[in-house]
């Protein structure tokens, strides 16, 4: 893969920003979902302790 | 009594099954998305009109498809919620909304970034773009309604009604490019007998669509488990399952 491959024929800023943004949103959703689950687990284990909504 | 047992059992079984399936789904998602992105970015030939900018299709089209697919899943769940009061359908309905909103957001933003070099503008108020924006607002409205109602069961019915009303927008999004003259291009892939796209361009697109779908189901499982723990917080199976999982984790 050469430099030309990454320059996307002059459209690098458009192409890479789309792929980057997609990666961020998908990964962010995944992390948020697992955090939500851990929070809920903590609440079930100790219903009084948590106010971390 | 049997009915009650059955309801608890189905949430419990979903919880346990999703724990077993999820690692496989994540692996499948990672494989499909990696293969699709690498093939799409580096191996698919450049478009004869759009050059390399067409590669945005590999994130734009899957996002746009998912924005409609997730809504159809939600509409099905909404109907089950209203007709049969199925708990797992309620949970699927409200857990899907943030994911659907994310896909819609991605479809709009990547489309906008694609529009700038190809159409010369970030945004036009044409039928496809506007109806997709309306879809985003419907998702956000559903999420706002869901968080505004404290009673989970009553909230689910309200969300289900709103979801079914919003279904009207789905065919509008889908057929907008045929019903109105629009800057957005017509369908490329769905003409199944004769798709107007080269096979080397099509394969990465199908991989990405499959990857996005499997991503949706994988992350949906996590959101649904969190919701199940909320619904069944006082159930015995939750206590035993969580303590079993904790003890396995510490070994």
Coordinates of N, CA and C in Angstrom, one line a residue, chain B:
Chain B
X1 N -50.3 -17.9 37.2 CA -49.0 -18.3 37.8 C -48.0 -18.9 36.7
X2 N -48.6 -19.8 35.9 CA -47.8 -20.3 34.8 C -47.3 -19.2 33.9
X3 N -48.2 -18.3 33.6 CA -47.9 -17.1 32.8 C -46.7 -16.3 33.3
X4 N -46.8 -16.1 34.6 CA -45.8 -15.4 35.3 C -44.4 -16.1 35.2
X5 N -44.5 -17.4 35.5 CA -43.2 -18.2 35.4 C -42.7 -18.1 34.0
X6 N -43.6 -18.2 33.0 CA -43.1 -18.2 31.6 C -42.4 -16.9 31.3
X7 N -43.0 -15.8 31.8 CA -42.4 -14.5 31.5 C -41.0 -14.4 32.1
X8 N -40.8 -14.8 33.4 CA -39.5 -14.7 34.0 C -38.5 -15.6 33.2
X9 N -39.0 -16.8 32.8 CA -38.1 -17.7 32.2 C -37.6 -17.1 30.9
X10 N -38.5 -16.4 30.1 CA -38.0 -16.0 28.8 C -37.0 -14.9 29.0
X11 N -37.1 -14.0 29.9 CA -36.0 -13.0 30.2 C -34.8 -13.7 30.6
X12 N -34.9 -14.7 31.5 CA -33.7 -15.4 32.0 C -33.0 -16.1 30.9
X13 N -33.8 -16.8 30.0 CA -33.2 -17.5 28.9 C -32.5 -16.6 27.9
X14 N -33.2 -15.5 27.7 CA -32.5 -14.5 26.8 C -31.2 -14.0 27.3
X15 N -31.2 -13.7 28.6 CA -30.0 -13.2 29.3 C -28.9 -14.2 29.1
X16 N -29.2 -15.5 29.4 CA -28.1 -16.5 29.4 C -27.6 -16.8 28.0
X17 N -28.6 -16.9 27.1 CA -28.3 -17.2 25.7 C -27.4 -16.0 25.1
X18 N -27.8 -14.8 25.5 CA -27.0 -13.7 24.9 C -25.6 -13.7 25.4
X19 N -25.4 -14.1 26.6 CA -24.1 -14.2 27.2 C -23.2 -15.1 26.4
X20 N -23.8 -16.3 26.0 CA -23.1 -17.3 25.3 C -22.8 -16.9 23.8
X21 N -23.8 -16.2 23.2 CA -23.7 -15.9 21.8 C -22.8 -14.7 21.5
X22 N -22.8 -13.7 22.5 CA -22.2 -12.5 22.2 C -20.7 -12.5 21.8
X23 N -19.8 -13.3 22.4 CA -18.5 -13.3 22.0 C -18.4 -13.7 20.5
X24 N -19.2 -14.7 20.1 CA -19.2 -15.1 18.7 C -19.6 -14.0 17.7
X25 N -20.7 -13.3 18.2 CA -21.2 -12.2 17.4 C -20.2 -11.1 17.2
X26 N -19.5 -10.8 18.3 CA -18.4 -9.8 18.2 C -17.3 -10.2 17.3
X27 N -16.9 -11.4 17.4 CA -15.9 -11.9 16.5 C -16.3 -11.8 15.0
X28 N -17.6 -12.2 14.8 CA -18.1 -12.2 13.4 C -18.2 -10.7 12.9
X29 N -18.6 -9.8 13.8 CA -18.7 -8.4 13.5 C -17.3 -7.9 13.1
X30 N -16.3 -8.1 13.9 CA -15.0 -7.6 13.7 C -14.4 -8.2 12.4
X31 N -14.7 -9.5 12.1 CA -14.2 -10.0 10.9 C -14.8 -9.4 9.6
X32 N -16.2 -9.3 9.7 CA -16.9 -8.7 8.5 C -16.5 -7.3 8.3
X33 N -16.5 -6.5 9.4 CA -16.2 -5.1 9.2 C -14.7 -4.8 8.7
X34 N -13.8 -5.6 9.3 CA -12.4 -5.5 8.8 C -12.3 -5.9 7.3
X35 N -12.8 -7.0 7.0 CA -12.7 -7.5 5.6 C -13.4 -6.5 4.7
X36 N -14.6 -6.0 5.0 CA -15.3 -5.1 4.2 C -14.6 -3.8 4.0
X37 N -14.0 -3.2 5.1 CA -13.3 -2.0 5.1 C -12.0 -2.1 4.3
X38 N -11.3 -3.1 4.5 CA -10.0 -3.3 3.8 C -10.3 -3.5 2.3
X39 N -11.2 -4.3 1.9 CA -11.5 -4.5 0.5 C -12.1 -3.3 -0.1
X40 N -13.0 -2.6 0.6 CA -13.6 -1.4 0.1 C -12.7 -0.2 -0.1
X41 N -11.8 -0.1 0.9 CA -10.9 1.1 0.8 C -9.7 0.9 -0.1
X42 N -9.2 -0.4 -0.2 CA -7.9 -0.6 -0.9 C -8.0 -1.4 -2.1
X43 N -9.1 -2.3 -2.2 CA -9.1 -3.2 -3.4 C -10.2 -3.0 -4.4
X44 N -11.3 -2.4 -4.0 CA -12.3 -2.1 -4.9 C -11.8 -1.1 -5.9
X45 N -12.1 -1.2 -7.2 CA -11.7 -0.2 -8.2 C -12.3 1.1 -7.9
X46 N -11.6 2.2 -8.3 CA -12.2 3.5 -8.1 C -13.3 3.7 -9.1
X47 N -14.3 4.5 -8.7 CA -15.5 4.7 -9.6 C -15.1 5.6 -10.8
X48 N -15.7 5.3 -12.0 CA -15.2 6.1 -13.1 C -15.7 7.5 -13.1
X49 N -16.7 7.8 -12.4 CA -17.2 9.2 -12.3 C -16.8 9.9 -11.0
X50 N -16.8 9.1 -9.9 CA -16.6 9.7 -8.6 C -15.2 9.5 -8.0
X51 N -14.4 8.7 -8.8 CA -13.0 8.5 -8.3 C -13.1 7.7 -6.9
X52 N -12.1 8.1 -6.0 CA -12.1 7.4 -4.8 C -13.1 7.8 -3.8
X53 N -13.8 8.9 -4.0 CA -14.8 9.5 -3.1 C -15.9 8.5 -2.9
X54 N -16.2 7.6 -3.9 CA -17.3 6.7 -3.8 C -17.1 5.7 -2.7
X55 N -15.9 5.6 -2.2 CA -15.7 4.6 -1.1 C -16.4 4.9 0.2
X56 N -16.9 6.2 0.3 CA -17.8 6.6 1.4 C -19.0 5.7 1.4
X57 N -19.4 5.1 0.2 CA -20.5 4.2 0.2 C -20.5 3.1 1.2
X58 N -19.2 2.7 1.5 CA -19.1 1.5 2.4 C -19.4 1.8 3.9
X59 N -19.5 3.1 4.2 CA -20.1 3.4 5.6 C -21.4 4.0 5.4
X60 N -21.6 4.7 4.4 CA -22.9 5.5 4.2 C -24.1 4.6 4.0
X61 N -24.0 3.7 3.0 CA -25.1 2.8 2.7 C -25.5 1.8 3.8
X62 N -24.5 1.2 4.4 CA -24.9 0.3 5.6 C -25.5 1.1 6.7
X63 N -25.1 2.3 7.0 CA -25.7 3.1 8.0 C -27.1 3.4 7.6
X64 N -27.3 3.8 6.4 CA -28.7 4.2 5.9 C -29.6 3.0 6.0
X65 N -29.1 1.8 5.5 CA -29.9 0.6 5.5 C -30.3 0.3 7.0
X66 N -29.3 0.3 7.9 CA -29.6 0.0 9.3 C -30.6 1.0 9.9
X67 N -30.5 2.2 9.5 CA -31.5 3.2 10.1 C -32.9 2.8 9.8
X68 N -33.1 2.1 8.6 CA -34.5 1.6 8.3 C -34.7 0.3 8.9
X69 N -33.7 -0.6 8.9 CA -33.8 -2.0 9.4 C -34.1 -2.0 10.9
X70 N -33.4 -1.1 11.6 CA -33.6 -1.1 13.1 C -35.0 -0.6 13.4
X71 N -35.5 0.4 12.5 CA -36.8 0.9 12.8 C -37.9 -0.2 12.5
X72 N -37.7 -1.0 11.5 CA -38.6 -2.1 11.2 C -38.6 -3.1 12.4
X73 N -37.4 -3.4 12.9 CA -37.4 -4.3 14.1 C -38.2 -3.7 15.2
X74 N -38.0 -2.4 15.4 CA -38.7 -1.7 16.5 C -40.2 -1.7 16.3
X75 N -40.6 -1.5 15.0 CA -42.0 -1.5 14.7 C -42.7 -2.9 15.0
X76 N -41.9 -3.9 14.7 CA -42.4 -5.3 15.0 C -42.5 -5.5 16.5
X77 N -41.5 -5.1 17.2 CA -41.5 -5.2 18.6 C -42.6 -4.3 19.2
X78 N -42.9 -3.2 18.6 CA -43.9 -2.3 19.2 C -45.3 -3.0 19.0
X79 N -45.5 -3.6 17.9 CA -46.8 -4.3 17.7 C -46.9 -5.4 18.7
X80 N -45.8 -6.2 18.9 CA -45.9 -7.3 19.9 C -46.1 -6.7 21.3
X81 N -45.6 -5.5 21.6 CA -45.8 -4.9 22.9 C -47.2 -4.6 23.1
X82 N -47.8 -4.0 22.1 CA -49.2 -3.5 22.3 C -50.2 -4.7 22.2
X83 N -50.0 -5.7 21.4 CA -50.9 -6.7 21.2 C -50.8 -7.8 22.3
X84 N -49.6 -8.2 22.5 CA -49.4 -9.4 23.5 C -48.7 -9.0 24.8
X85 N -48.3 -7.7 24.9 CA -47.6 -7.3 26.1 C -46.4 -8.1 26.4
X86 N -45.6 -8.5 25.4 CA -44.5 -9.3 25.6 C -43.3 -8.4 26.1
X87 N -42.8 -8.9 27.3 CA -41.8 -8.1 27.9 C -40.5 -7.9 27.1
X88 N -40.1 -9.1 26.5 CA -38.9 -9.0 25.8 C -39.0 -8.1 24.5
X89 N -40.2 -8.0 24.0 CA -40.4 -7.0 22.9 C -40.3 -5.6 23.3
X90 N -40.8 -5.3 24.5 CA -40.6 -3.9 25.1 C -39.2 -3.6 25.2
X91 N -38.5 -4.6 25.7 CA -37.0 -4.4 26.0 C -36.3 -4.2 24.7
X92 N -36.6 -5.0 23.7 CA -36.0 -4.8 22.4 C -36.3 -3.5 21.8
X93 N -37.5 -3.1 22.0 CA -38.0 -1.8 21.4 C -37.2 -0.6 22.0
X94 N -37.1 -0.5 23.3 CA -36.4 0.7 23.9 C -34.9 0.5 23.8
X95 N -34.4 -0.7 23.7 CA -32.9 -0.8 23.6 C -32.4 -0.5 22.2
X96 N -33.3 -0.6 21.2 CA -32.9 -0.4 19.8 C -32.8 1.1 19.5
X97 N -33.6 1.9 20.2 CA -33.7 3.3 19.7 C -32.4 4.1 19.6
X98 N -31.5 4.0 20.7 CA -30.3 4.7 20.6 C -29.4 4.2 19.4
X99 N -29.4 2.9 19.1 CA -28.7 2.4 18.0 C -29.2 2.8 16.7
X100 N -30.5 2.8 16.6 CA -31.1 3.3 15.3 C -30.8 4.8 15.1
X101 N -30.8 5.6 16.2 CA -30.5 7.0 16.1 C -29.0 7.2 15.7
X102 N -28.2 6.3 16.2 CA -26.8 6.4 15.8 C -26.5 6.1 14.3
X103 N -27.2 5.1 13.8 CA -27.1 4.7 12.4 C -27.6 5.9 11.5
X104 N -28.8 6.5 12.0 CA -29.3 7.5 11.2 C -28.4 8.8 11.2
X105 N -27.9 9.1 12.3 CA -26.9 10.2 12.4 C -25.7 9.9 11.5
X106 N -25.2 8.7 11.5 CA -24.1 8.4 10.6 C -24.4 8.5 9.1
X107 N -25.6 8.0 8.8 CA -26.1 8.1 7.4 C -26.1 9.6 7.0
X108 N -26.7 10.4 7.8 CA -26.8 11.8 7.5 C -25.4 12.5 7.4
X109 N -24.6 12.3 8.3 CA -23.3 13.0 8.4 C -22.4 12.5 7.2
X110 N -22.3 11.1 7.1 CA -21.4 10.6 6.0 C -22.0 11.0 4.6
X111 N -23.3 11.1 4.5 CA -23.9 11.6 3.3 C -23.6 13.0 3.0
X112 N -23.6 13.8 4.1 CA -23.2 15.2 3.9 C -21.8 15.4 3.5
X113 N -20.9 14.6 4.1 CA -19.5 14.7 3.8 C -19.2 14.2 2.3
X114 N -20.0 13.3 1.9 CA -20.0 12.8 0.5 C -20.5 13.8 -0.5
X115 N -21.6 14.5 0.0 CA -22.3 15.5 -0.9 C -21.4 16.7 -1.2
X116 N -20.5 17.1 -0.3 CA -19.7 18.3 -0.5 C -18.9 18.1 -1.8
X117 N -18.0 17.1 -1.9 CA -17.2 17.0 -3.2 C -18.1 16.6 -4.4
X118 N -19.2 15.9 -4.2 CA -19.9 15.4 -5.4 C -21.0 16.3 -5.9
X119 N -21.7 16.9 -5.0 CA -22.8 17.8 -5.3 C -22.5 19.2 -5.2
X120 N -21.3 19.5 -4.5 CA -20.9 20.8 -4.2 C -21.6 21.5 -3.1
X121 N -22.3 20.7 -2.3 CA -23.0 21.2 -1.1 C -23.1 20.2 0.0
X122 N -23.1 20.7 1.2 CA -23.2 19.7 2.4 C -24.6 19.2 2.5
X123 N -25.6 20.1 2.1 CA -27.0 19.7 2.5 C -27.9 20.4 1.5
X124 N -28.9 19.6 1.0 CA -30.0 20.2 0.3 C -31.3 19.7 0.9
X125 N -32.4 20.5 0.9 CA -33.6 20.1 1.5 C -34.4 19.2 0.5
X126 N -33.8 18.1 0.0 CA -34.6 17.3 -0.9 C -35.3 16.2 -0.2
X127 N -36.0 15.4 -0.9 CA -36.9 14.4 -0.2 C -36.2 13.4 0.6
X128 N -35.1 12.8 0.0 CA -34.4 11.7 0.7 C -33.7 12.3 1.9
X129 N -33.0 13.4 1.8 CA -32.3 13.9 2.9 C -33.2 14.4 4.1
X130 N -34.3 15.0 3.6 CA -35.2 15.6 4.6 C -36.0 14.5 5.4
X131 N -36.4 13.4 4.6 CA -37.1 12.3 5.3 C -36.2 11.6 6.2
X132 N -34.9 11.5 5.9 CA -33.9 10.8 6.8 C -33.7 11.6 8.0
X133 N -33.7 13.0 7.9 CA -33.6 13.8 9.0 C -34.8 13.7 9.9
X134 N -36.0 13.6 9.3 CA -37.2 13.3 10.1 C -37.1 12.0 10.9
X135 N -36.5 11.0 10.2 CA -36.3 9.7 10.9 C -35.4 9.9 12.2
X136 N -34.4 10.7 12.0 CA -33.5 11.0 13.2 C -34.3 11.6 14.3
X137 N -35.2 12.6 14.0 CA -36.0 13.2 15.0 C -37.0 12.3 15.6
X138 N -37.5 11.3 14.8 CA -38.4 10.3 15.4 C -37.7 9.5 16.4
X139 N -36.5 9.0 16.0 CA -35.7 8.2 17.0 C -35.5 9.0 18.3
X140 N -35.1 10.3 18.1 CA -34.8 11.1 19.3 C -36.0 11.3 20.1
X141 N -37.2 11.5 19.4 CA -38.4 11.7 20.1 C -38.8 10.4 20.9
X142 N -38.6 9.3 20.3 CA -38.9 8.0 21.0 C -38.0 7.9 22.3
X143 N -36.7 8.2 22.1 CA -35.8 8.1 23.3 C -36.2 9.1 24.4
X144 N -36.6 10.3 24.0 CA -37.1 11.3 25.0 C -38.3 10.9 25.7
X145 N -39.3 10.4 24.9 CA -40.5 9.9 25.5 C -40.2 8.8 26.5
X146 N -39.3 7.8 26.1 CA -39.0 6.7 26.9 C -38.4 7.2 28.3
X147 N -37.5 8.2 28.2 CA -36.9 8.6 29.5 C -37.8 9.5 30.3
X148 N -38.9 10.0 29.7 CA -39.7 10.9 30.4 C -40.7 10.2 31.3
X149 N -41.0 8.9 31.0 CA -42.0 8.2 31.7 C -41.4 7.2 32.7
X150 N -41.6 7.4 34.0 CA -40.9 6.6 35.0 C -41.4 5.2 35.0
X151 N -42.7 5.0 34.9 CA -43.3 3.7 34.9 C -42.9 2.9 33.6
X152 N -42.0 1.9 33.8 CA -41.4 1.2 32.6 C -42.5 0.6 31.7
X153 N -43.5 -0.1 32.3 CA -44.4 -0.8 31.5 C -45.3 0.2 30.8
X154 N -45.8 1.2 31.5 CA -46.6 2.2 30.8 C -45.8 3.0 29.7
X155 N -44.6 3.3 30.1 CA -43.7 4.0 29.1 C -43.5 3.2 27.9
X156 N -43.4 1.8 28.0 CA -43.2 1.0 26.8 C -44.3 1.1 25.9
X157 N -45.6 1.1 26.4 CA -46.7 1.2 25.6 C -46.8 2.6 24.8
X158 N -46.4 3.6 25.6 CA -46.4 4.9 24.9 C -45.3 4.9 23.8
X159 N -44.2 4.4 24.1 CA -43.1 4.3 23.1 C -43.6 3.5 21.9
X160 N -44.3 2.4 22.1 CA -44.8 1.5 21.1 C -45.7 2.3 20.2
X161 N -46.6 3.0 20.8 CA -47.6 3.8 19.9 C -46.9 4.8 19.1
X162 N -45.9 5.5 19.7 CA -45.2 6.5 18.9 C -44.4 5.8 17.8
X163 N -43.8 4.7 18.0 CA -43.0 4.0 17.0 C -43.9 3.6 15.8
X164 N -45.1 3.1 16.2 CA -46.0 2.7 15.1 C -46.5 3.9 14.2
X165 N -46.7 5.0 14.9 CA -47.1 6.2 14.1 C -45.9 6.6 13.2
X166 N -44.7 6.5 13.7 CA -43.5 6.9 12.9 C -43.2 6.0 11.7
X167 N -43.9 4.8 11.7 CA -43.6 3.9 10.6 C -44.0 4.5 9.2
X168 N -44.9 5.4 9.3 CA -45.3 6.1 8.0 C -44.1 6.7 7.3
X169 N -43.1 7.1 8.1 CA -42.0 7.8 7.4 C -41.1 6.8 6.7
X170 N -41.1 5.5 7.0 CA -40.2 4.5 6.5 C -40.3 4.4 5.0
X171 N -41.5 4.1 4.4 CA -41.6 4.1 3.0 C -41.3 5.4 2.3
X172 N -41.6 6.5 3.0 CA -41.2 7.8 2.4 C -39.7 7.9 2.2
X173 N -38.9 7.5 3.2 CA -37.5 7.5 3.1 C -37.1 6.6 1.9
X174 N -37.6 5.4 1.9 CA -37.2 4.4 1.0 C -37.5 4.8 -0.5
X175 N -38.7 5.2 -0.7 CA -39.1 5.5 -2.1 C -38.9 6.9 -2.5
X176 N -38.4 7.8 -1.6 CA -38.3 9.2 -1.9 C -37.5 9.5 -3.2
X177 N -36.5 8.6 -3.4 CA -35.7 8.9 -4.6 C -36.5 8.5 -5.9
X178 N -37.5 7.7 -5.8 CA -38.3 7.4 -7.0 C -39.5 8.3 -7.1
X179 N -40.1 8.7 -5.9 CA -41.3 9.5 -6.0 C -41.1 11.0 -6.4
X180 N -39.9 11.5 -5.9 CA -39.6 12.9 -6.2 C -38.3 13.0 -7.0
X181 N -38.2 14.0 -7.8 CA -36.9 14.2 -8.4 C -36.0 14.8 -7.3
X182 N -34.8 14.2 -7.2 CA -33.9 14.5 -6.1 C -32.5 14.5 -6.5
X183 N -31.7 15.2 -5.7 CA -30.2 15.2 -6.0 C -29.6 13.8 -5.7
X184 N -30.3 13.1 -4.7 CA -29.8 11.8 -4.3 C -29.9 10.8 -5.4
X185 N -28.9 9.9 -5.6 CA -29.0 8.9 -6.7 C -30.0 7.9 -6.3
X186 N -30.5 7.2 -7.4 CA -31.5 6.2 -7.2 C -30.9 4.9 -6.6
X187 N -31.7 3.8 -6.5 CA -31.1 2.6 -5.9 C -30.1 2.0 -6.8
X188 N -29.1 1.4 -6.1 CA -28.0 0.8 -6.9 C -28.0 -0.7 -6.8
X189 N -28.2 -1.1 -5.6 CA -28.0 -2.6 -5.3 C -29.4 -3.3 -5.3
X190 N -30.4 -2.7 -4.9 CA -31.7 -3.4 -4.7 C -32.3 -3.9 -6.0
X191 N -31.9 -3.4 -7.1 CA -32.3 -4.0 -8.3 C -31.6 -5.4 -8.5
X192 N -32.1 -6.3 -7.8 CA -31.4 -7.6 -7.5 C -31.0 -8.3 -8.8
X193 N -32.0 -8.3 -9.8 CA -31.7 -9.0 -11.0 C -30.5 -8.4 -11.8
X194 N -30.4 -7.1 -11.7 CA -29.3 -6.5 -12.4 C -28.8 -5.3 -11.7
X195 N -28.0 -5.5 -10.6 CA -27.5 -4.3 -9.9 C -26.5 -3.5 -10.7
X196 N -26.7 -2.2 -10.6 CA -25.8 -1.3 -11.4 C -24.5 -1.0 -10.7
X197 N -23.9 -2.1 -10.2 CA -22.6 -1.9 -9.5 C -21.7 -3.1 -9.8
X198 N -20.4 -2.9 -9.9 CA -19.5 -4.0 -10.3 C -19.4 -4.9 -9.1
X199 N -19.2 -6.2 -9.4 CA -19.1 -7.2 -8.4 C -18.0 -6.9 -7.3
X200 N -16.8 -6.4 -7.8 CA -15.7 -6.0 -6.9 C -16.0 -4.9 -6.0
X201 N -17.0 -4.1 -6.4 CA -17.5 -3.0 -5.5 C -18.6 -3.5 -4.6
X202 N -19.4 -4.5 -5.1 CA -20.5 -4.9 -4.4 C -20.2 -5.8 -3.2
X203 N -19.2 -6.7 -3.4 CA -18.8 -7.6 -2.3 C -18.4 -6.9 -1.0
X204 N -17.5 -5.9 -1.0 CA -17.2 -5.1 0.2 C -18.5 -4.5 0.8
X205 N -19.4 -4.0 0.0 CA -20.6 -3.4 0.5 C -21.5 -4.4 1.2
X206 N -21.6 -5.6 0.6 CA -22.4 -6.6 1.3 C -21.7 -7.1 2.6
X207 N -20.4 -7.1 2.6 CA -19.7 -7.5 3.9 C -20.0 -6.4 4.9
X208 N -19.9 -5.1 4.5 CA -20.2 -4.1 5.5 C -21.6 -4.1 6.0
X209 N -22.5 -4.4 5.1 CA -23.9 -4.4 5.6 C -24.1 -5.6 6.6
X210 N -23.5 -6.7 6.3 CA -23.6 -7.9 7.2 C -22.9 -7.5 8.5
X211 N -21.8 -6.8 8.4 CA -21.0 -6.4 9.6 C -21.8 -5.5 10.5
X212 N -22.5 -4.5 9.8 CA -23.3 -3.5 10.6 C -24.5 -4.3 11.3
X213 N -25.1 -5.2 10.6 CA -26.2 -6.0 11.2 C -25.8 -6.8 12.4
X214 N -24.6 -7.5 12.2 CA -24.2 -8.3 13.3 C -23.7 -7.4 14.5
X215 N -23.2 -6.2 14.2 CA -22.8 -5.2 15.2 C -24.1 -4.8 16.0
X216 N -25.2 -4.5 15.2 CA -26.4 -4.1 15.9 C -26.9 -5.2 16.8
X217 N -26.9 -6.4 16.4 CA -27.5 -7.5 17.3 C -26.6 -7.7 18.5
X218 N -25.2 -7.6 18.3 CA -24.3 -7.8 19.4 C -24.5 -6.7 20.5
X219 N -24.5 -5.5 20.0 CA -24.6 -4.4 21.0 C -26.0 -4.3 21.6
X220 N -27.0 -4.7 20.8 CA -28.4 -4.7 21.3 C -28.5 -5.7 22.4
X221 N -27.8 -6.8 22.3 CA -27.8 -7.8 23.4 C -27.4 -7.2 24.7
X222 N -26.3 -6.4 24.7 CA -25.8 -5.8 25.9 C -26.8 -4.9 26.5
X223 N -27.4 -4.0 25.6 CA -28.4 -3.0 26.1 C -29.6 -3.8 26.7
X224 N -30.0 -4.9 26.0 CA -31.2 -5.6 26.5 C -30.9 -6.3 27.8
X225 N -29.7 -6.8 28.0 CA -29.3 -7.4 29.3 C -29.4 -6.4 30.4
X226 N -28.9 -5.2 30.2 CA -29.0 -4.1 31.2 C -30.4 -3.9 31.5
X227 N -31.3 -3.8 30.5 CA -32.7 -3.5 30.7 C -33.4 -4.7 31.5
X228 N -33.0 -5.9 31.1 CA -33.5 -7.1 31.8 C -33.2 -7.1 33.3
X229 N -31.9 -6.7 33.6 CA -31.6 -6.6 35.0 C -32.4 -5.6 35.7
X230 N -32.8 -4.5 35.0 CA -33.7 -3.5 35.6 C -35.1 -4.1 35.8
X231 N -35.6 -4.7 34.8 CA -37.0 -5.3 34.9 C -37.1 -6.3 36.0
X232 N -36.1 -7.2 36.1 CA -36.1 -8.4 36.9 C -35.2 -8.2 38.1
X233 N -34.9 -7.0 38.5 CA -33.9 -6.7 39.6 C -34.1 -7.5 40.8
X234 N -35.4 -7.8 41.2 CA -35.7 -8.5 42.4 C -35.9 -10.0 42.2
X235 N -35.7 -10.5 41.0 CA -35.9 -11.9 40.8 C -34.8 -12.7 41.3
X236 N -35.1 -13.9 41.7 CA -34.1 -14.8 42.3 C -33.0 -15.2 41.2
X237 N -33.5 -15.4 40.0 CA -32.6 -15.9 39.0 C -31.5 -14.8 38.7
X238 N -31.8 -13.6 38.9 CA -30.8 -12.5 38.7 C -29.8 -12.6 39.7
X239 N -30.2 -12.8 41.0 CA -29.2 -12.8 42.0 C -28.2 -14.0 41.9
X240 N -28.9 -15.2 41.6 CA -28.0 -16.4 41.4 C -27.1 -16.3 40.2
X241 N -27.7 -15.8 39.1 CA -26.9 -15.7 37.9 C -25.7 -14.7 38.1
X242 N -26.0 -13.6 38.7 CA -24.9 -12.6 38.8 C -23.8 -13.0 39.8
X243 N -24.2 -13.7 40.9 CA -23.2 -14.2 41.8 C -22.4 -15.3 41.2
X244 N -23.1 -16.1 40.4 CA -22.3 -17.2 39.7 C -21.3 -16.6 38.7
X245 N -21.7 -15.6 37.9 CA -20.8 -14.9 37.0 C -19.7 -14.2 37.7
X246 N -20.0 -13.6 38.9 CA -18.9 -13.0 39.6 C -17.9 -14.0 40.1
X247 N -18.4 -15.1 40.6 CA -17.4 -16.1 41.1 C -16.6 -16.7 40.0
X248 N -17.2 -16.8 38.8 CA -16.4 -17.3 37.7 C -15.3 -16.3 37.2
X249 N -15.7 -15.1 37.3 CA -14.8 -14.0 36.9 C -13.6 -13.9 37.8
X250 N -13.8 -14.2 39.1 CA -12.7 -14.0 40.1 C -11.8 -15.3 40.2
X251 N -12.2 -16.3 39.5 CA -11.4 -17.6 39.6 C -10.1 -17.4 38.8

